[in-house]
Short mmCIF file of C-alpha atoms in Angstrom, two decimals:
data_model
loop_
_atom_site.label_atom_id
_atom_site.label_comp_id
_atom_site.label_asym_id
_atom_site.label_seq_id
_atom_site.Cartn_x
_atom_site.Cartn_y
_atom_site.Cartn_z
CA MET A 1 -3.51 -23.55 -17.50
CA THR A 2 -0.46 -23.46 -19.74
CA ALA A 3 -0.28 -27.26 -19.82
CA LEU A 4 -3.74 -27.90 -21.23
CA PHE A 5 -2.44 -28.81 -24.67
CA THR A 6 1.22 -29.49 -23.87
CA GLU A 7 2.96 -32.26 -25.80
CA GLY A 8 5.89 -34.25 -24.48
CA GLY A 9 9.30 -34.02 -26.06
CA HIS A 10 13.05 -34.19 -25.55
CA GLY A 11 16.02 -31.97 -26.24
CA LEU A 12 15.29 -28.84 -28.22
CA LEU A 13 11.58 -29.64 -28.42
CA SER A 14 11.34 -29.84 -24.63
CA LEU A 15 13.18 -26.52 -24.38
CA PHE A 16 10.76 -25.02 -26.90
CA TYR A 17 7.76 -26.19 -24.87
CA MET A 18 9.30 -24.81 -21.69
CA LEU A 19 9.95 -21.44 -23.31
CA ARG A 20 6.44 -21.43 -24.72
CA ALA A 21 5.02 -22.11 -21.27
CA MET A 22 6.99 -19.19 -19.86
CA GLY A 23 5.79 -17.05 -22.73
CA MET A 24 2.24 -17.95 -21.73
CA THR A 25 3.08 -16.77 -18.22
CA VAL A 26 4.15 -13.40 -19.59
CA LEU A 27 0.94 -13.30 -21.63
CA ALA A 28 -1.07 -14.10 -18.50
CA GLY A 29 0.61 -11.10 -16.87
CA VAL A 30 -0.41 -8.89 -19.80
CA PHE A 31 -3.99 -10.17 -19.62
CA LEU A 32 -3.89 -9.55 -15.88
CA TYR A 33 -2.79 -5.95 -16.36
CA THR A 34 -5.52 -5.19 -18.91
CA LEU A 35 -8.24 -6.47 -16.55
CA LEU A 36 -6.79 -5.45 -13.19
CA ASP A 37 -8.23 -2.73 -10.98
CA SER A 38 -5.06 -2.24 -8.98
CA ARG A 39 -4.96 -0.75 -5.50
CA LEU A 40 -1.61 0.83 -6.42
CA ASN A 41 -0.87 3.56 -8.92
CA LYS A 42 -0.11 2.75 -12.54
CA HIS A 43 3.69 2.99 -12.41
CA ARG A 44 4.08 0.98 -9.20
CA THR A 45 1.75 -1.68 -10.58
CA GLN A 46 3.76 -1.98 -13.80
CA LEU A 47 7.06 -2.13 -11.94
CA ILE A 48 5.89 -4.78 -9.46
CA MET A 49 4.31 -6.93 -12.16
CA ALA A 50 7.40 -6.80 -14.39
CA ALA A 51 9.75 -7.63 -11.51
CA TRP A 52 7.52 -10.41 -10.20
CA ILE A 53 7.07 -12.15 -13.57
CA ALA A 54 10.78 -11.81 -14.35
CA ALA A 55 11.62 -13.40 -11.00
CA VAL A 56 9.14 -16.23 -11.63
CA ILE A 57 10.71 -16.97 -15.03
CA ILE A 58 14.27 -16.96 -13.64
CA VAL A 59 13.30 -19.28 -10.78
CA ASN A 60 11.54 -21.58 -13.23
CA PHE A 61 14.63 -21.81 -15.43
CA LEU A 62 16.61 -22.92 -12.38
CA LEU A 63 13.93 -25.42 -11.37
CA ALA A 64 13.79 -26.81 -14.90
CA ALA A 65 17.54 -27.43 -14.79
CA LEU A 66 17.28 -29.12 -11.39
CA LEU A 67 14.14 -31.20 -11.97
CA GLY A 68 14.62 -32.11 -15.60
CA GLY A 69 12.36 -31.26 -18.51
CA LYS A 70 9.81 -34.07 -18.10
CA LEU A 71 9.12 -33.55 -14.39
CA TYR A 72 9.21 -29.78 -14.76
CA MET A 73 6.57 -29.79 -17.52
CA ARG A 74 4.25 -31.78 -15.26
CA LEU A 75 4.64 -29.13 -12.56
CA THR A 76 4.31 -26.19 -14.96
CA PRO A 77 0.74 -25.18 -13.96
CA LEU A 78 1.81 -24.95 -10.32
CA LEU A 79 5.22 -23.37 -10.80
CA LEU A 80 4.26 -20.79 -13.43
CA ASN A 81 0.59 -19.98 -12.89
CA LEU A 82 0.22 -20.01 -9.12
CA PRO A 83 2.69 -17.10 -8.61
CA VAL A 84 0.74 -15.04 -11.17
CA PHE A 85 -2.50 -15.74 -9.28
CA VAL A 86 -0.86 -14.74 -6.00
CA LEU A 87 0.34 -11.50 -7.60
CA PHE A 88 -3.16 -10.80 -8.87
CA GLY A 89 -4.69 -11.35 -5.43
CA TRP A 90 -2.17 -9.00 -3.85
CA LEU A 91 -2.59 -6.20 -6.39
CA SER A 92 -6.35 -6.39 -6.85
CA ARG A 93 -8.45 -3.70 -5.20
CA HIS A 94 -11.32 -6.13 -4.80
CA ARG A 95 -11.06 -9.33 -2.74
CA ASP A 96 -14.45 -10.85 -3.49
CA GLY A 97 -16.37 -12.28 -6.43
CA ARG A 98 -14.96 -9.57 -8.69
CA MET A 99 -11.46 -10.92 -8.12
CA LEU A 100 -12.61 -14.51 -8.78
CA PHE A 101 -14.37 -13.57 -12.02
CA THR A 102 -11.35 -11.63 -13.28
CA LEU A 103 -9.02 -14.48 -12.39
CA MET A 104 -11.19 -17.06 -14.12
CA THR A 105 -11.54 -14.80 -17.17
CA LEU A 106 -7.75 -14.60 -17.30
CA MET A 107 -7.57 -18.41 -17.30
CA VAL A 108 -10.23 -18.68 -20.01
CA GLU A 109 -8.38 -16.24 -22.25
CA SER A 110 -5.14 -18.15 -21.81
CA ALA A 111 -6.93 -21.40 -22.64
CA LEU A 112 -8.43 -19.84 -25.77
CA VAL A 113 -4.97 -18.73 -26.88
CA MET A 114 -3.66 -22.28 -26.52
CA LEU A 115 -6.72 -23.67 -28.29
CA ALA A 116 -6.13 -21.27 -31.19
CA GLY A 117 -2.54 -22.49 -31.46
CA MET A 118 -3.63 -26.11 -31.49
CA LEU A 119 -6.27 -25.48 -34.18
CA CYS A 120 -3.79 -23.65 -36.40
CA ALA A 121 -1.20 -26.41 -36.03
CA LEU A 122 -3.67 -29.26 -36.54
CA PRO A 123 -3.54 -29.24 -40.39
CA PHE A 124 0.28 -29.15 -40.16
CA CYS A 125 0.63 -32.25 -37.97
CA GLY A 126 1.02 -30.17 -34.82
CA ASN A 127 3.93 -28.09 -36.11
CA PRO A 128 5.21 -26.07 -33.10
CA GLY A 129 6.00 -23.02 -35.22
CA VAL A 130 2.47 -22.82 -36.62
CA ASP A 131 1.13 -23.37 -33.11
CA LEU A 132 3.17 -20.40 -31.90
CA LEU A 133 1.91 -18.18 -34.71
CA GLY A 134 -1.68 -19.12 -33.90
CA ARG A 135 -1.15 -18.30 -30.25
CA CYS A 136 0.41 -14.94 -31.08
CA ALA A 137 -2.50 -13.98 -33.35
CA ALA A 138 -5.11 -14.98 -30.74
CA ALA A 139 -3.17 -13.20 -27.97
CA GLY A 140 -3.02 -9.96 -29.97
CA LEU A 141 -6.74 -10.11 -30.66
CA LEU A 142 -7.63 -10.71 -27.00
CA ILE A 143 -5.29 -7.98 -25.74
CA ALA A 144 -6.88 -5.47 -28.15
CA LEU A 145 -10.33 -6.59 -27.00
CA ASN A 146 -9.40 -6.25 -23.33
CA LEU A 147 -8.04 -2.75 -23.84
CA ARG A 148 -11.18 -1.71 -25.68
CA LEU A 149 -13.46 -3.07 -22.96
CA ARG A 150 -11.27 -2.17 -19.97
CA ARG A 151 -13.11 1.04 -19.10
CA LEU A 152 -16.49 -0.66 -19.23
CA TYR A 153 -15.23 -3.58 -17.14
CA LEU A 154 -13.72 -1.34 -14.44
CA ASP A 155 -16.90 0.74 -14.35
CA MET A 156 -18.95 -2.38 -13.76
CA GLN A 157 -16.65 -3.48 -10.94
CA GLU A 158 -17.49 -0.21 -9.21
CA ALA A 159 -21.20 -0.22 -10.07
CA LEU A 160 -21.95 -3.88 -9.28
CA CYS A 161 -20.99 -5.19 -5.86
CA ARG A 162 -23.02 -8.40 -6.07
CA GLY A 163 -23.55 -11.14 -8.63
CA TRP A 164 -19.91 -11.75 -9.51
CA PHE A 165 -19.83 -15.25 -8.02
CA LEU A 166 -22.75 -16.09 -10.28
CA PHE A 167 -20.89 -14.67 -13.28
CA SER A 168 -17.87 -16.79 -12.30
CA ILE A 169 -19.82 -20.00 -12.90
CA VAL A 170 -19.36 -19.50 -16.66
CA PRO A 171 -15.53 -19.50 -16.75
CA LEU A 172 -15.33 -22.09 -13.96
CA ALA A 173 -17.53 -24.51 -15.90
CA TYR A 174 -15.55 -23.89 -19.08
CA TYR A 175 -12.21 -24.49 -17.45
CA ALA A 176 -13.48 -27.62 -15.72
CA SER A 177 -14.74 -28.98 -19.04
CA LEU A 178 -11.37 -28.28 -20.67
CA TYR A 179 -9.66 -30.13 -17.88
CA VAL A 180 -11.87 -33.15 -18.50
CA TYR A 181 -11.46 -32.96 -22.26
CA ALA A 182 -7.74 -32.28 -22.40
CA MET A 183 -6.20 -33.63 -19.21
CA GLN A 184 -8.05 -36.88 -18.65
CA VAL A 185 -7.09 -38.44 -21.99
CA SER A 186 -3.76 -39.34 -23.52
CA PRO A 187 -2.12 -36.80 -25.88
CA GLY A 188 -2.88 -38.95 -28.90
CA GLU A 189 -6.61 -38.89 -28.16
CA ARG A 190 -7.02 -35.15 -27.57
CA THR A 191 -8.03 -34.36 -31.12
CA GLY A 192 -10.92 -36.76 -30.63
CA ASN A 193 -12.39 -34.25 -28.18
CA LEU A 194 -11.88 -31.36 -30.58
CA VAL A 195 -15.56 -31.00 -31.49
CA ASP A 196 -16.54 -31.00 -27.81
CA ILE A 197 -13.88 -28.41 -27.04
CA LEU A 198 -14.98 -26.16 -29.91
CA VAL A 199 -18.66 -26.38 -28.95
CA THR A 200 -17.84 -25.62 -25.32
CA SER A 201 -15.62 -22.71 -26.35
CA ALA A 202 -18.35 -21.29 -28.58
CA MET A 203 -20.81 -21.55 -25.68
CA VAL A 204 -18.53 -19.72 -23.25
CA ILE A 205 -17.84 -16.98 -25.82
CA ALA A 206 -21.61 -16.57 -26.26
CA ALA A 207 -22.03 -16.43 -22.48
CA TYR A 208 -19.39 -13.72 -22.23
CA MET A 209 -21.17 -11.76 -24.96
CA VAL A 210 -24.37 -11.91 -22.89
CA ILE A 211 -22.45 -10.67 -19.85
CA LEU A 212 -20.94 -7.89 -21.98
CA PHE A 213 -24.38 -6.81 -23.21
CA PHE A 214 -25.57 -6.81 -19.61
CA PHE A 215 -22.66 -4.57 -18.60
CA GLN A 216 -23.36 -2.18 -21.47
CA ASP A 217 -27.06 -2.07 -20.63
CA THR A 218 -26.30 -1.45 -16.96
CA ARG A 219 -23.98 1.45 -17.78
CA ARG A 220 -26.48 2.87 -20.28
CA ASN A 221 -29.25 2.77 -17.67
CA ALA A 222 -26.98 4.45 -15.13
CA GLN A 223 -26.20 7.22 -17.62
CA ILE A 224 -29.89 7.66 -18.45
CA GLU A 225 -30.70 7.90 -14.76
CA ARG A 226 -27.93 10.43 -14.31
CA GLU A 227 -29.23 12.52 -17.20
CA ARG A 228 -32.72 12.35 -15.71
CA GLN A 229 -31.40 13.58 -12.37
CA LEU A 230 -29.54 16.44 -14.05
CA LEU A 231 -32.66 17.40 -15.98
CA GLN A 232 -34.60 17.48 -12.72
CA THR A 233 -31.84 19.62 -11.23
CA GLN A 234 -32.03 22.05 -14.15
CA VAL A 235 -35.82 22.27 -13.83
CA SER A 236 -35.54 22.80 -10.06
CA ALA A 237 -32.91 25.48 -10.58
CA LEU A 238 -35.06 27.31 -13.13
CA ARG A 239 -38.11 27.10 -10.86
CA ARG A 240 -36.05 28.38 -7.95
CA GLN A 241 -34.81 31.26 -10.08
CA GLN A 242 -38.35 31.99 -11.20
CA ASP A 243 -39.56 32.02 -7.59
CA MET A 244 -36.73 34.36 -6.60
CA VAL A 245 -37.61 36.71 -9.45
CA ALA A 246 -41.26 36.67 -8.38
CA ARG A 247 -40.32 37.42 -4.76
CA SER A 248 -38.00 40.20 -5.88
CA GLU A 249 -40.73 41.73 -8.03
CA GLU A 250 -43.13 41.58 -5.09
CA LYS A 251 -40.59 43.34 -2.86
CA ILE A 252 -40.06 46.01 -5.51
CA ARG A 253 -43.82 46.50 -5.82
CA LEU A 254 -44.13 46.97 -2.06
CA TYR A 255 -41.11 49.25 -2.00
CA ARG A 256 -42.61 51.44 -4.71
CA HIS A 257 -45.87 51.53 -2.76
CA ASP A 258 -44.01 52.71 0.34
CA MET A 259 -41.77 55.12 -1.57
CA ARG A 260 -44.00 58.17 -1.11
CA PHE A 261 -44.14 57.60 2.66
CA THR A 262 -40.36 57.25 2.71
CA LEU A 263 -39.97 60.54 0.83
CA HIS A 264 -42.43 62.31 3.14
CA THR A 265 -40.52 61.09 6.19
CA LEU A 266 -37.15 62.16 4.76
CA THR A 267 -38.55 65.58 3.83
CA ALA A 268 -39.92 66.10 7.35
CA MET A 269 -36.59 65.11 8.94
CA LEU A 270 -34.62 67.45 6.71
CA GLU A 271 -37.03 70.34 7.37
CA ARG A 272 -36.44 69.88 11.09
CA GLY A 273 -32.69 69.81 10.55
CA ASN A 274 -32.38 66.15 11.60
CA THR A 275 -29.76 65.32 8.99
CA ALA A 276 -28.28 62.38 10.92
CA GLY A 277 -31.69 60.78 11.34
CA ALA A 278 -32.47 61.31 7.67
CA LEU A 279 -29.21 59.64 6.61
CA GLU A 280 -29.86 56.69 8.93
CA TYR A 281 -33.38 56.31 7.60
CA LEU A 282 -32.09 56.56 4.02
CA GLY A 283 -29.54 53.81 4.74
CA LYS A 284 -32.26 51.49 5.98
CA SER A 285 -34.29 52.22 2.87
CA ASN A 286 -31.30 51.42 0.66
CA ALA A 287 -30.84 48.12 2.50
CA LYS A 288 -34.42 47.20 1.68
CA LEU A 289 -33.78 48.10 -1.94
CA ASP A 290 -30.60 45.97 -2.03
CA ASP A 291 -32.65 43.05 -0.75
CA THR A 292 -34.53 43.04 -4.05
CA THR A 293 -31.34 42.52 -6.09
CA LEU A 294 -30.71 39.07 -7.61
CA ASN A 295 -27.26 37.68 -8.32
CA HIS A 296 -26.73 36.98 -12.01
CA TYR A 297 -23.60 35.29 -13.30
CA CYS A 298 -24.22 35.09 -17.02
CA LYS A 299 -26.88 35.71 -19.65
CA SER A 300 -27.65 32.04 -20.18
CA PRO A 301 -30.80 31.41 -18.13
CA VAL A 302 -30.10 27.69 -17.64
CA LEU A 303 -26.45 28.10 -16.63
CA ASP A 304 -27.24 31.14 -14.49
CA ALA A 305 -29.98 29.25 -12.65
CA LEU A 306 -27.74 26.21 -12.10
CA LEU A 307 -24.91 28.31 -10.67
CA ALA A 308 -27.30 30.00 -8.26
CA TYR A 309 -28.80 26.62 -7.33
CA TYR A 310 -25.46 24.97 -6.53
CA GLU A 311 -24.21 28.07 -4.75
CA GLU A 312 -27.15 27.86 -2.37
CA LEU A 313 -26.72 24.08 -2.07
CA ALA A 314 -23.07 24.50 -1.09
CA ARG A 315 -23.73 27.31 1.38
CA ASP A 316 -26.40 25.17 3.07
CA ARG A 317 -23.59 22.67 3.72
CA ASP A 318 -21.29 25.32 5.20
CA ILE A 319 -19.13 25.48 2.09
CA GLN A 320 -17.80 28.87 1.03
CA VAL A 321 -18.48 29.66 -2.61
CA GLN A 322 -16.80 32.21 -4.85
CA ILE A 323 -18.06 32.64 -8.41
CA ARG A 324 -16.38 34.97 -10.90
CA MET A 325 -17.87 34.89 -14.39
CA THR A 326 -17.01 37.16 -17.31
CA LEU A 327 -18.98 35.67 -20.15
CA GLY A 328 -20.24 37.18 -23.35
CA PRO A 329 -23.82 36.84 -24.60
CA GLU A 330 -22.98 33.81 -26.76
CA LEU A 331 -21.66 30.49 -25.50
CA PRO A 332 -19.33 28.37 -27.68
CA VAL A 333 -21.49 25.25 -27.22
CA ASP A 334 -25.09 24.38 -26.41
CA GLU A 335 -26.02 25.86 -23.03
CA THR A 336 -27.72 22.65 -21.87
CA GLU A 337 -24.59 20.59 -22.54
CA LEU A 338 -22.37 23.16 -20.86
CA SER A 339 -24.73 23.36 -17.89
CA THR A 340 -24.46 19.59 -17.51
CA VAL A 341 -20.67 19.89 -17.26
CA PHE A 342 -20.96 22.60 -14.60
CA ALA A 343 -23.58 20.58 -12.71
CA ASN A 344 -21.46 17.42 -12.68
CA ALA A 345 -18.30 19.28 -11.69
CA LEU A 346 -20.04 21.25 -8.93
CA GLU A 347 -21.72 18.14 -7.54
CA ASN A 348 -18.35 16.41 -7.42
CA ALA A 349 -16.86 19.46 -5.71
CA ILE A 350 -19.61 19.60 -3.09
CA HIS A 351 -19.29 15.85 -2.46
CA ALA A 352 -15.51 16.18 -2.04
CA CYS A 353 -15.91 19.05 0.43
CA GLU A 354 -18.47 17.11 2.45
CA LYS A 355 -15.96 14.29 2.95
CA LEU A 356 -13.41 16.59 4.59
CA PRO A 357 -13.06 16.34 8.40
CA GLU A 358 -14.84 18.81 10.63
CA GLY A 359 -12.91 22.04 11.03
CA THR A 360 -11.19 21.71 7.66
CA PRO A 361 -11.73 24.71 5.35
CA ARG A 362 -14.36 23.97 2.73
CA ARG A 363 -14.34 26.17 -0.32
CA ILE A 364 -15.44 26.06 -3.94
CA GLU A 365 -14.19 28.52 -6.55
CA VAL A 366 -15.67 28.94 -10.02
CA THR A 367 -13.97 31.16 -12.58
CA ALA A 368 -14.89 31.57 -16.24
CA VAL A 369 -13.99 33.94 -19.07
CA SER A 370 -15.12 33.91 -22.68
CA ALA A 371 -12.37 35.89 -24.46
CA PRO A 372 -10.25 35.17 -26.36
CA ASN A 373 -11.28 31.56 -25.68
CA PHE A 374 -13.86 30.08 -23.36
CA CYS A 375 -11.91 29.07 -20.23
CA VAL A 376 -13.29 27.62 -17.01
CA GLU A 377 -11.74 26.61 -13.70
CA ILE A 378 -13.73 24.83 -10.98
CA ALA A 379 -11.76 24.20 -7.80
CA ASN A 380 -12.53 22.78 -4.37
CA THR A 381 -10.62 22.05 -1.20
CA CYS A 382 -9.52 18.43 -0.80
CA ASP A 383 -7.27 16.21 1.28
CA GLY A 384 -4.45 16.54 -1.24
CA LYS A 385 -4.80 12.97 -2.52
CA ALA A 386 -6.15 12.07 -5.94
CA ALA A 387 -5.62 9.31 -8.50
CA PHE A 388 -5.96 9.79 -12.25
CA ASP A 389 -6.38 7.39 -15.13
CA ASP A 390 -4.35 7.25 -18.34
CA GLU A 391 -6.39 10.11 -19.87
CA GLY A 392 -5.99 12.38 -16.86
CA PHE A 393 -9.48 11.93 -15.39
CA PRO A 394 -9.89 11.41 -11.64
CA ILE A 395 -10.56 7.89 -10.42
CA THR A 396 -13.15 7.17 -7.75
CA HIS A 397 -13.87 3.85 -6.10
CA GLU A 398 -17.03 4.89 -4.30
CA PRO A 399 -20.20 3.05 -5.37
CA GLY A 400 -22.55 5.28 -7.34
CA HIS A 401 -19.92 7.85 -8.22
CA GLY A 402 -17.91 8.38 -11.39
CA ILE A 403 -20.82 8.69 -13.82
CA GLY A 404 -20.59 12.48 -13.73
CA THR A 405 -16.90 12.39 -14.59
CA ARG A 406 -17.59 10.09 -17.55
CA SER A 407 -20.27 12.53 -18.72
CA ILE A 408 -17.73 15.35 -18.58
CA ALA A 409 -15.26 13.17 -20.50
CA ALA A 410 -17.83 12.57 -23.24
CA PHE A 411 -18.42 16.33 -23.54
CA PHE A 412 -14.68 17.01 -23.74
CA SER A 413 -14.26 14.38 -26.44
CA LYS A 414 -17.20 15.66 -28.47
CA HIS A 415 -16.08 19.30 -28.49
CA LYS A 416 -12.31 18.76 -28.67
CA VAL A 417 -11.82 20.40 -25.29
CA VAL A 418 -8.38 20.97 -23.79
CA TYR A 419 -8.59 19.99 -20.13
CA GLN A 420 -6.59 19.34 -17.01
CA TYR A 421 -7.37 17.81 -13.63
CA HIS A 422 -4.76 18.25 -10.92
CA VAL A 423 -4.19 18.93 -7.23
CA THR A 424 -2.20 22.04 -6.31
CA GLU A 425 0.07 22.54 -3.32
CA ASP A 426 -2.64 24.46 -1.45
CA ASN A 427 -4.78 21.27 -1.37
CA MET A 428 -7.14 22.51 -4.05
CA PHE A 429 -8.48 20.03 -6.58
CA ARG A 430 -8.79 21.92 -9.86
CA LEU A 431 -10.55 21.21 -13.13
CA ARG A 432 -9.56 23.52 -15.96
CA PHE A 433 -10.85 23.34 -19.48
CA LEU A 434 -10.69 25.47 -22.59
CA ILE A 435 -13.09 25.45 -25.53
CA ASN A 436 -11.55 26.88 -28.67
CA ARG A 437 -14.16 28.90 -30.52
CA SER A 438 -12.64 27.84 -33.83
CA HIS A 439 -13.39 24.19 -32.89
CA SER A 440 -9.90 23.12 -33.86
CA GLN A 441 -9.58 19.47 -34.80
CA ASP A 442 -6.41 19.05 -32.83
CA GLU A 443 -5.81 16.38 -30.25
CA THR A 444 -8.91 15.50 -28.26
CA HIS A 445 -7.24 14.85 -24.91
CA VAL A 446 -4.56 17.03 -23.43
CA SER A 447 -3.32 16.49 -19.89
CA LYS A 448 -0.77 19.28 -19.73
CA PRO A 449 -1.14 22.48 -17.69
CA LEU A 450 -3.05 25.19 -19.49
CA SER A 451 -0.99 28.24 -20.34
#
């Protein structure tokens, strides 16, 4: 990979080419990190990658001294690139077509960097300094692009389990064509293939743009489907609440109808001096009256219905639920948006509780207050293990999950919400967030404990 456009040389020039090749190895490591879905946590991944690449460079310096510059440069692709590929295979969470596509994309990006250097140096008779500047500019652009698209790319690795080998045909074909163009001719003839190389590079860039649009469309469709499901949930919750109100009203109507008979019975018992019987009968009547009472958590009909819906859903799955809400009549944001956050968080909590082994306590706690600021905590029992991304959001690697968390993240970003995800010592996974009623324009993301 790093020898695609390598020129021969002696003395200082050979040393320059060797250092440039090692610099490309470091760059390959950076590309790898921006595209890698590591099975290890962030800090361990960074430490291992830095140590591994440093060791590879040191070993290569020793080999270059032993083998000589000319022989070493011929072996550069094997000595420098193969260890990076091995590192990638060991760190990668996926060992299938997703790993192959990422690896080939890494190779394509490195080839494009070298091509950019060659194009920049071409008008200057191949000046190595100009070549280096061109490579640095292209590398910076690709790193920025990778970082911008990283979240989308990782999401697609979780959402799409098939089709990656087909995607890999694009970078494989490109790299094979570069090998034919650049490695099967003498160095003096390589510029003769320049038009072919540029056309092929333009085609592979266009192909990657198509793949990118496909990824964006896939994520958009998944989000639309998720929103549709949440809308159905809200409608179901409102219908359920409406049915419960209707049943309660029917019970009250029957109770009122039977009230005069209840009073006659109590009067007769008291006239006979049967106070104990009258009290027992009155207690049963009160129990019937309590049965007509509905639980209400807040004055927002949508949010109130959703809380009741998910409470029943959790209890049906043998999950204890505790809801404590002290909310004013006005919410700081649109009730539909806020209800979506609660729905996503509660679904995640129920799903997490369902995964716990039999016999493990399963509990969900919801707490919310509206003064002086709107604060919410949603907690659920867990196994005590959780991974978080750079912005403090939980990471899931289960197919079909994670869309709800991204929806919550979009809400937090839109409304400048202060939030925190963390696991406490009592094995409770807690989401806390605060909405400032003044809608302060302070920092969007805060991952520090709320005080």
